[in-house]
Coordinates of C-alpha atoms and ligand atoms in Angstrom, one line a residue:
X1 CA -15.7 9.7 16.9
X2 CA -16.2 5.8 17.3
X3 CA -14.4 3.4 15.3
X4 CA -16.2 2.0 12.3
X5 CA -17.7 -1.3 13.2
X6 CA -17.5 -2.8 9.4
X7 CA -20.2 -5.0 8.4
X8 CA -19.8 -4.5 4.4
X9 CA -18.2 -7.9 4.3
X10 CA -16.2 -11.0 5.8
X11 CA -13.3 -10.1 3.7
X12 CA -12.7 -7.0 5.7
X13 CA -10.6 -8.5 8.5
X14 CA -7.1 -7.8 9.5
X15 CA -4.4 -11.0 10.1
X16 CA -4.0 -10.6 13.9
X17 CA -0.1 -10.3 15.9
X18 CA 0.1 -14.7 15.5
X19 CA -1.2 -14.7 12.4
X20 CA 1.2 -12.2 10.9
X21 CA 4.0 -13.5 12.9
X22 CA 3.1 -17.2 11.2
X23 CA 3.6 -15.6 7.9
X24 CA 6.9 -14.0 8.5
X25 CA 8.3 -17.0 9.7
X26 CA 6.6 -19.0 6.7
X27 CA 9.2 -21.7 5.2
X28 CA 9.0 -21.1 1.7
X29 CA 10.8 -22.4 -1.6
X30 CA 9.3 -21.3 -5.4
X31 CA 5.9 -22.6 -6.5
X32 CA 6.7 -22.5 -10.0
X33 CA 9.8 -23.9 -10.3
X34 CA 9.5 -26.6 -8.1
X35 CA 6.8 -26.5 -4.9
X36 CA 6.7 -23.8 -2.1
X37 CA 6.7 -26.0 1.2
X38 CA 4.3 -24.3 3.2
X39 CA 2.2 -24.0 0.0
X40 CA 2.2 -27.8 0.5
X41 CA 1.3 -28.3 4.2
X42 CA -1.7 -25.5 3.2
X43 CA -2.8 -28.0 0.2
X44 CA -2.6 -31.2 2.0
X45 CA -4.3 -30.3 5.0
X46 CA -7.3 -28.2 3.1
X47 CA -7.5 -31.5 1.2
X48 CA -7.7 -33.6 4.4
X49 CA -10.6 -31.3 5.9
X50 CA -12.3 -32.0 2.4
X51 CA -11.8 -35.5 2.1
X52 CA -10.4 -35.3 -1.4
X53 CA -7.3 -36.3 -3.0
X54 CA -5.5 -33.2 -3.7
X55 CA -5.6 -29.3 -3.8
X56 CA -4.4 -25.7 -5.3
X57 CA -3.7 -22.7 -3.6
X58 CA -4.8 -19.7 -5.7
X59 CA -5.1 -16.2 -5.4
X60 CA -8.9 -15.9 -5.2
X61 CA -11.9 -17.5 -5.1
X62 CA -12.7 -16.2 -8.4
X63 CA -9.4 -18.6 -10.0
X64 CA -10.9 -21.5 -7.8
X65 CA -13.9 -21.3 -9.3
X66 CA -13.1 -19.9 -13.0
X67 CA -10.5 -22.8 -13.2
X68 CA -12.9 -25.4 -11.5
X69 CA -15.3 -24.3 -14.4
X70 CA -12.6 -24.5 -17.4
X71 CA -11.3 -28.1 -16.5
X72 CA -14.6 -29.5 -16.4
X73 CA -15.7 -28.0 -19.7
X74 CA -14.4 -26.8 -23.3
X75 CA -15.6 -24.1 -25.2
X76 CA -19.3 -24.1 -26.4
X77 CA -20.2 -26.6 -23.1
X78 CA -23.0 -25.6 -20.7
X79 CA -23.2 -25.8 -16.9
X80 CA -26.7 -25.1 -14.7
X81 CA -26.4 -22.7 -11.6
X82 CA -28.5 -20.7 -9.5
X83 CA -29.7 -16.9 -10.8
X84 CA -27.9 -15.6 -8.1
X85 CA -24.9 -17.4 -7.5
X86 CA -21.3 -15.1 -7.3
X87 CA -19.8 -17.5 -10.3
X88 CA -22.6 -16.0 -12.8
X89 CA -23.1 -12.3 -11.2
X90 CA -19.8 -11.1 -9.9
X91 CA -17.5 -12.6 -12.3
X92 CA -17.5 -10.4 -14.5
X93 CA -18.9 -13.1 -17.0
X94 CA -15.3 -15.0 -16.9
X95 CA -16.6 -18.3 -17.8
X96 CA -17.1 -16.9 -21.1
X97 CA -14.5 -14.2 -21.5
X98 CA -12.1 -17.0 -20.4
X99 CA -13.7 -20.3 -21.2
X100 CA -16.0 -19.5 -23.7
X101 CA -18.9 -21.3 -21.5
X102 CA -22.6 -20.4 -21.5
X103 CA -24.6 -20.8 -18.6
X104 CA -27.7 -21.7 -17.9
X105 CA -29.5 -20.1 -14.8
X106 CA -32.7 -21.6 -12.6
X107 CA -34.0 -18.9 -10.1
X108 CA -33.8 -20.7 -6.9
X109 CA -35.4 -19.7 -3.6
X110 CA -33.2 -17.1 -1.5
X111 CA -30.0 -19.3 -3.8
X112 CA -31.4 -22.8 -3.0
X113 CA -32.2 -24.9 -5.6
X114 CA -34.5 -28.1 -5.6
X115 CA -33.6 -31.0 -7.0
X116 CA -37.0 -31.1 -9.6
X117 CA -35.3 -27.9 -10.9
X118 CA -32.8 -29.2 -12.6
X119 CA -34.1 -32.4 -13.6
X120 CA -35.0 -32.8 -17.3
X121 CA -32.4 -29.8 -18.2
X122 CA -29.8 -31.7 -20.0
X123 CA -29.9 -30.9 -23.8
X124 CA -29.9 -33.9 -26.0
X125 CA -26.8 -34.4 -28.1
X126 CA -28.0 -32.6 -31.4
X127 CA -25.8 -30.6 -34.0
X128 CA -27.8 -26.8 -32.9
X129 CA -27.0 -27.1 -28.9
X130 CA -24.6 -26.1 -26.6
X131 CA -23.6 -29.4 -24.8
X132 CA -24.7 -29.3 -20.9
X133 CA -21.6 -30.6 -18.9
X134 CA -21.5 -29.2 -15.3
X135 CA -23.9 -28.5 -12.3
X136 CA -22.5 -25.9 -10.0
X137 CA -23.5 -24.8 -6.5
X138 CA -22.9 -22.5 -4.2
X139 CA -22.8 -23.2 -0.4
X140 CA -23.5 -21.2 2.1
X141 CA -25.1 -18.6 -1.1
X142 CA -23.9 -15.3 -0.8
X143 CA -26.8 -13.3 -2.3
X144 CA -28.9 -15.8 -0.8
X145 CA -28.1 -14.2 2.8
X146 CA -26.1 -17.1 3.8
X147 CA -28.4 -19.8 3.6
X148 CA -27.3 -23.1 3.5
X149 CA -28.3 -25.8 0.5
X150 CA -30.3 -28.6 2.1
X151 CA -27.8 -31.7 2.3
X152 CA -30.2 -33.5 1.3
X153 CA -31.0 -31.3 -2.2
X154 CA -27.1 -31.6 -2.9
X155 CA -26.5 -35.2 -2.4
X156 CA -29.8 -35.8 -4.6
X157 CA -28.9 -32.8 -7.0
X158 CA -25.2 -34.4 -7.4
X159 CA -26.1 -37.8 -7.9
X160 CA -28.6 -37.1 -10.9
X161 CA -26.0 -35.1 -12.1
X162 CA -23.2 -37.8 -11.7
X163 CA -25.8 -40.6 -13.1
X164 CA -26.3 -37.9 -16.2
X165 CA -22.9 -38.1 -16.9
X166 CA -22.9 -34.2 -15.8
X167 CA -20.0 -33.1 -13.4
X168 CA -20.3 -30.8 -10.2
X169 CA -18.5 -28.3 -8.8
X170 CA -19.4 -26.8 -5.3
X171 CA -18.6 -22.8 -4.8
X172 CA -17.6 -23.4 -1.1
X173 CA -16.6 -19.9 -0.4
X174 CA -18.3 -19.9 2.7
X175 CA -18.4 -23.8 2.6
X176 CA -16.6 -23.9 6.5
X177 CA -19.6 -21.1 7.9
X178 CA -21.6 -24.2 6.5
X179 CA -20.4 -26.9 8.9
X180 CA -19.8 -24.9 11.4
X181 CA -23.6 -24.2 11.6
X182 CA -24.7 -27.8 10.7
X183 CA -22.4 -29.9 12.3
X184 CA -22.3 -31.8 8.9
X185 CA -18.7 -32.2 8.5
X186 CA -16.7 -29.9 5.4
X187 CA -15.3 -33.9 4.0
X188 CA -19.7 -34.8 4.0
X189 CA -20.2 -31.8 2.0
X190 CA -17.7 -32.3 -0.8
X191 CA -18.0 -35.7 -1.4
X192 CA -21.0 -35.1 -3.9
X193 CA -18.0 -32.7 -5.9
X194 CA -15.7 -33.3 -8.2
X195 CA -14.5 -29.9 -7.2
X196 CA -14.8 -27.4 -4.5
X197 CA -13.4 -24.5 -4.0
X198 CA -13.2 -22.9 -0.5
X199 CA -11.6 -18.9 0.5
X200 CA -9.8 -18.7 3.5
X201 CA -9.9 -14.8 2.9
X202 CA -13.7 -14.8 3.9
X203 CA -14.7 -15.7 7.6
X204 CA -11.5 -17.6 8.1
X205 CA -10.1 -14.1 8.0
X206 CA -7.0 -14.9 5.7
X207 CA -5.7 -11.8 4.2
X208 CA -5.4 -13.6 0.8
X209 CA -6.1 -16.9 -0.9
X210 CA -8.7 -19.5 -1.7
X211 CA -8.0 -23.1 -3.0
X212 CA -9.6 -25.6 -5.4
X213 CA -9.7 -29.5 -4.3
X214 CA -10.8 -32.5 -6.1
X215 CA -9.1 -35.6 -7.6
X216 CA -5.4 -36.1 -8.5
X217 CA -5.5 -35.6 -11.7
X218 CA -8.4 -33.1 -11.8
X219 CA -5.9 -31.0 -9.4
X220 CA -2.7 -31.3 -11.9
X221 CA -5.0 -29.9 -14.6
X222 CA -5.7 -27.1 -12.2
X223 CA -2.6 -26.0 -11.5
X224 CA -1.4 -26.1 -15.2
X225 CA -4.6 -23.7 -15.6
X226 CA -3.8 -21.6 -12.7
X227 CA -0.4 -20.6 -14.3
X228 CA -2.1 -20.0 -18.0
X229 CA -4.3 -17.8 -16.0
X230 CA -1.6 -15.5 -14.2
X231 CA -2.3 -17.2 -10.8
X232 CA 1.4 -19.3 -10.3
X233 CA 3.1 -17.6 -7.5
X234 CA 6.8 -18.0 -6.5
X235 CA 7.1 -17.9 -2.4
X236 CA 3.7 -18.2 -2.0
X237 CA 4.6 -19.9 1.2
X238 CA 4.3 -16.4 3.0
X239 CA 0.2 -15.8 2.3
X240 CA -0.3 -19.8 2.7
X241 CA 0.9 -19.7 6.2
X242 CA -2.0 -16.8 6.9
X243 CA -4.1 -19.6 5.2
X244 CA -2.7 -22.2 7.3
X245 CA -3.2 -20.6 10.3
X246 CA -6.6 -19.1 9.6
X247 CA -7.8 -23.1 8.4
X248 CA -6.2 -24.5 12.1
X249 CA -7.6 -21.4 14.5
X250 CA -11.1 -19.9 13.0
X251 CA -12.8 -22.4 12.0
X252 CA -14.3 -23.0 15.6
X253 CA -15.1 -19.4 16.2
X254 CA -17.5 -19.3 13.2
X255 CA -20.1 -19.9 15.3
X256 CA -19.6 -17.0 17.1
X257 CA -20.3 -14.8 13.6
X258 CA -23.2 -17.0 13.2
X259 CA -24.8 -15.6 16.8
X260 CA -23.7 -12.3 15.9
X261 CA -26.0 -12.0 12.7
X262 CA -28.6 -13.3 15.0
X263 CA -28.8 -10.5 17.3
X264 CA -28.3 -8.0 13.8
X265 CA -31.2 -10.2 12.4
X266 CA -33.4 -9.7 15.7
X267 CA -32.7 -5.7 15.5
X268 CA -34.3 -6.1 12.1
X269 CA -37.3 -8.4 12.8
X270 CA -37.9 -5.5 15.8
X271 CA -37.8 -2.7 13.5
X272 CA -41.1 -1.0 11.6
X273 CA -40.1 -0.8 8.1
X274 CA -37.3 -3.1 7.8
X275 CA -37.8 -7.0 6.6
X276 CA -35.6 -9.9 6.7
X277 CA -35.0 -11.7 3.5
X278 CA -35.4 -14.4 4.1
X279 CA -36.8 -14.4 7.7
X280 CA -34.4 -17.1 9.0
X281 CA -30.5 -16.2 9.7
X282 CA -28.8 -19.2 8.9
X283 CA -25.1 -18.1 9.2
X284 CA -23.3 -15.1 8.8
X285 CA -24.9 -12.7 6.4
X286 CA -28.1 -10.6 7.0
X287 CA -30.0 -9.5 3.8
X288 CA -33.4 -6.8 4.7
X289 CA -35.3 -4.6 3.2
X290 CA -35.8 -1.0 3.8
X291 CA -39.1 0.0 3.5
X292 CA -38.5 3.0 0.9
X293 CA -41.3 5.2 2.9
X294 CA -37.9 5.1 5.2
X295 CA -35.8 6.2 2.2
X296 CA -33.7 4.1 0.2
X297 CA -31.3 1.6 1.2
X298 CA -28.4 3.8 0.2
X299 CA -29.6 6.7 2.8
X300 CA -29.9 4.2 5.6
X301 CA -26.5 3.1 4.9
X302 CA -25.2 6.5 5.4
X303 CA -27.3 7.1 8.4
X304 CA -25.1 3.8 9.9
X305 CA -21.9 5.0 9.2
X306 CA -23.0 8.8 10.6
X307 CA -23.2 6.7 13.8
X308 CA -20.4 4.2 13.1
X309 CA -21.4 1.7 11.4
X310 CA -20.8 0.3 7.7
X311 CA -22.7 -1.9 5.7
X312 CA -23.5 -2.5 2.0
X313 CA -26.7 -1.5 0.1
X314 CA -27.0 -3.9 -2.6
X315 CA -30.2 -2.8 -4.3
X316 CA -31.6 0.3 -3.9
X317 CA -34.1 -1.0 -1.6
X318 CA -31.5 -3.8 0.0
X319 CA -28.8 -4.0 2.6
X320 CA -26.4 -6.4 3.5
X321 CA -24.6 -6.6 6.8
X322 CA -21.9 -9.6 7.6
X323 CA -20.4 -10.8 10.6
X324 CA -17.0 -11.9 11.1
X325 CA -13.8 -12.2 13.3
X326 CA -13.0 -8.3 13.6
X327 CA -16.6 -7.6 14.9
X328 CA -17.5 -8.4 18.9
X329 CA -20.7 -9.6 19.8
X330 CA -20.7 -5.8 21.8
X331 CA -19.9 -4.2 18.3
X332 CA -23.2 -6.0 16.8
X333 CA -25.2 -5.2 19.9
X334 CA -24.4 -1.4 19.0
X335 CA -25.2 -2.2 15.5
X336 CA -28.6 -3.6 16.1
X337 CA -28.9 -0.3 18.3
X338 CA -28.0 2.1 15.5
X339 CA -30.5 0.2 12.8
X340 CA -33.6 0.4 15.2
X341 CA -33.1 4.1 15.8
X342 CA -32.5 4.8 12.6
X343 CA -35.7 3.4 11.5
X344 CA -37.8 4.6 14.4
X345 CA -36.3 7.9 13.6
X346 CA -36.8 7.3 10.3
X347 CA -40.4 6.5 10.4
X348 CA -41.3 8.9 12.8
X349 CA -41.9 12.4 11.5
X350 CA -43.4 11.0 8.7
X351 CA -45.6 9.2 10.5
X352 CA -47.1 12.0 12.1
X353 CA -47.3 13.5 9.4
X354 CA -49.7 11.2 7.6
X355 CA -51.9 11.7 10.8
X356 CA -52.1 15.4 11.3
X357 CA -52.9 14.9 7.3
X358 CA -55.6 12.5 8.3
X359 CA -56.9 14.8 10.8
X360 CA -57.2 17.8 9.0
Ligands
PLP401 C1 -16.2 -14.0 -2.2 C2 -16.8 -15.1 -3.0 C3 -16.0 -15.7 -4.0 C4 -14.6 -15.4 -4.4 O1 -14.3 -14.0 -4.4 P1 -12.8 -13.5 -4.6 O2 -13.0 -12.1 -4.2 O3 -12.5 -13.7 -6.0 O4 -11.9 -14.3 -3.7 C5 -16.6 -16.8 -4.7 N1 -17.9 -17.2 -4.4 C6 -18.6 -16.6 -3.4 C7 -19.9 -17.2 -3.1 C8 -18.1 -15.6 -2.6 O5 -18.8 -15.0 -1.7

């Protein structure tokens, strides 16, 4: 039996022997009370990679975000985002169980949206509409197979919004998978934000934590929202450090994850029946179709893991596969191996079946 090459997702990994050992030795103090040093060193230096004033540790990227959300708007207030974007699927609808926002969506191509989208989508000030307050976007977009927003769409996108009077927050999940592939550094990125939130649980290969960043003050609010919200933690020191030292080492490496998809993306660009969507890899994340003559998505994924290797159907006709730190570039080359004889093997008999059909 080989081991399981896990593709599902970059939240998969395991804290290697240094980064373990950099959490057990983890100065620490209480967050609440007062502030957990190591919480500190986590905050500063996230801030400092972002070029922005301050920023809160927090338990997921789903408190970044829900809290970025809640200190930019109150109750009844609107903010624009992309169809597909993790804030409005896979939140379980927070900003309005929570926050009592509504949001507005704009279908965007493969997650990106184009600046002449949003234009002209601010409500006027009248007593029968929601108010629209905040633009949010997502970089690199998840259900978007990792694509990267054009720079120049977000700086444009912000500034309207900022001229609008409209606020921005930036879902940076995957914001360091971004720079790493662009070269445009993380600080470049987040300057058109008044808040971003990053997860060092997802290719940094943290076992826990995101945080939010922004301005002083937009940070104190934060953290007074992050307690209301269940999210204060006491010697939180001891996951920061795993944060810490996933920020300082794996940030470099990304690129690797990136070349990884690459040879996953070629497998499936080689393979009868399977399409990339879309046809470029632009990080880490590899989105295709299964053609459903081959079956659906969800017996192709079990074919893979017959042969050791898991990934995620997300639509019956859809499967996702992810690169990150626990995955060798050997372990992808056997995964591009398994998905092309999967689908040749898949294909075949009933291939030959049409043509005997035809024949007869
Ligand atoms: C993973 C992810 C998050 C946060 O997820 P948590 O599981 O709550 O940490 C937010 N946005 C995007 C785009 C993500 O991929």
């Amino acid at each position: 039996m080989t081991a399981v090459i896990d593709l599902r997702s970059d939240t998969v990994t395991r804290p290697c022997q240094n980064m373990r050992q950099a959490m057990a030795d983890a100065e620490v103090g209480d967050d609440v009370i007062e502030r957990d040093p190591t919480c500190e060193r986590l905050q500063e230096l996230t801030a400092e990679l972002l070029g922005m004033e301050d920023a809160v540790f927090m338990p997921s990227g789903t408190m970044t975000n829900q809290i970025g959300l809640r200190i930019h708007c109150r109750p009844g207030d609107e903010f624009l985002c992309e169809a597909g974007c993790h804030i409005y699927n896979y939140e379980q609808g927070a900003f309005a169980q929570l926050s009592g926002l509504v949001a507005r969506t704009i279908e965007g191509q493969y997650g990106v949206l184009r600046p002449e989208q949003v234009r002209g989508l601010i409500r006027p000030e009248n007593d029968h509409l929601v108010r629209t307050r905040l633009v949010v976007l997502e970089n690199t977009h998840n259900r978007g197979s990792g694509r990267i927003q054009p720079y120049a769409y977000v700086e444009e996108i912000c500034s309207w919004a900022h001229s609008h009077g409209l606020r921005t927050h930036l879902d940076g999940a995957r914001l360091f998978n971004a720079a790493a592939a662009t070269g445009i550094p993380l600080a470049s990125w987040a300057q058109h934000f008044d808040t971003v939130s990053v997860c060092f649980s997802k290719g940094l290969g943290a076992p826990v934590g995101s945080a939010l960043a922004g301005t002083r003050a937009a940070i104190q609010e934060a953290r007074r929202h992050r307690k209301l919200f269940g999210g204060g933690m006491r010697q939180a020191g001891v996951l920061a450090a795993g944060a810490l030292y996933a920020l300082r080492h794996n940030r470099d490496r990304l690129a690797e994850d990136h070349a990884n998809a690459r040879i996953l993306a070629d497998a499936v660009r080689g393979s009868e029946g399977l399409q990339l969507q879309p046809d470029e890899v632009d990080t880490n994340i590899v989105i295709f179709r299964v053609d459903p003559r081959l079956g659906s998505a969800a017996e192709f994924v079990q074919r893979m893991a017959e042969r050791g290797v898991a990934a995620l159907a997300i639509s019956p006709t859809q499967i996702r596969l992810v690169t990150h730190l626990d995955v060798s570039t050997g372990d992808c080359r056997r995964a591009a191996e398994v998905i092309q004889q999967i689908a040749e093997e898949s294909a075949g008999p009933r291939v030959s079946l049409t043509h005997s059909v035809a024949n007869a």
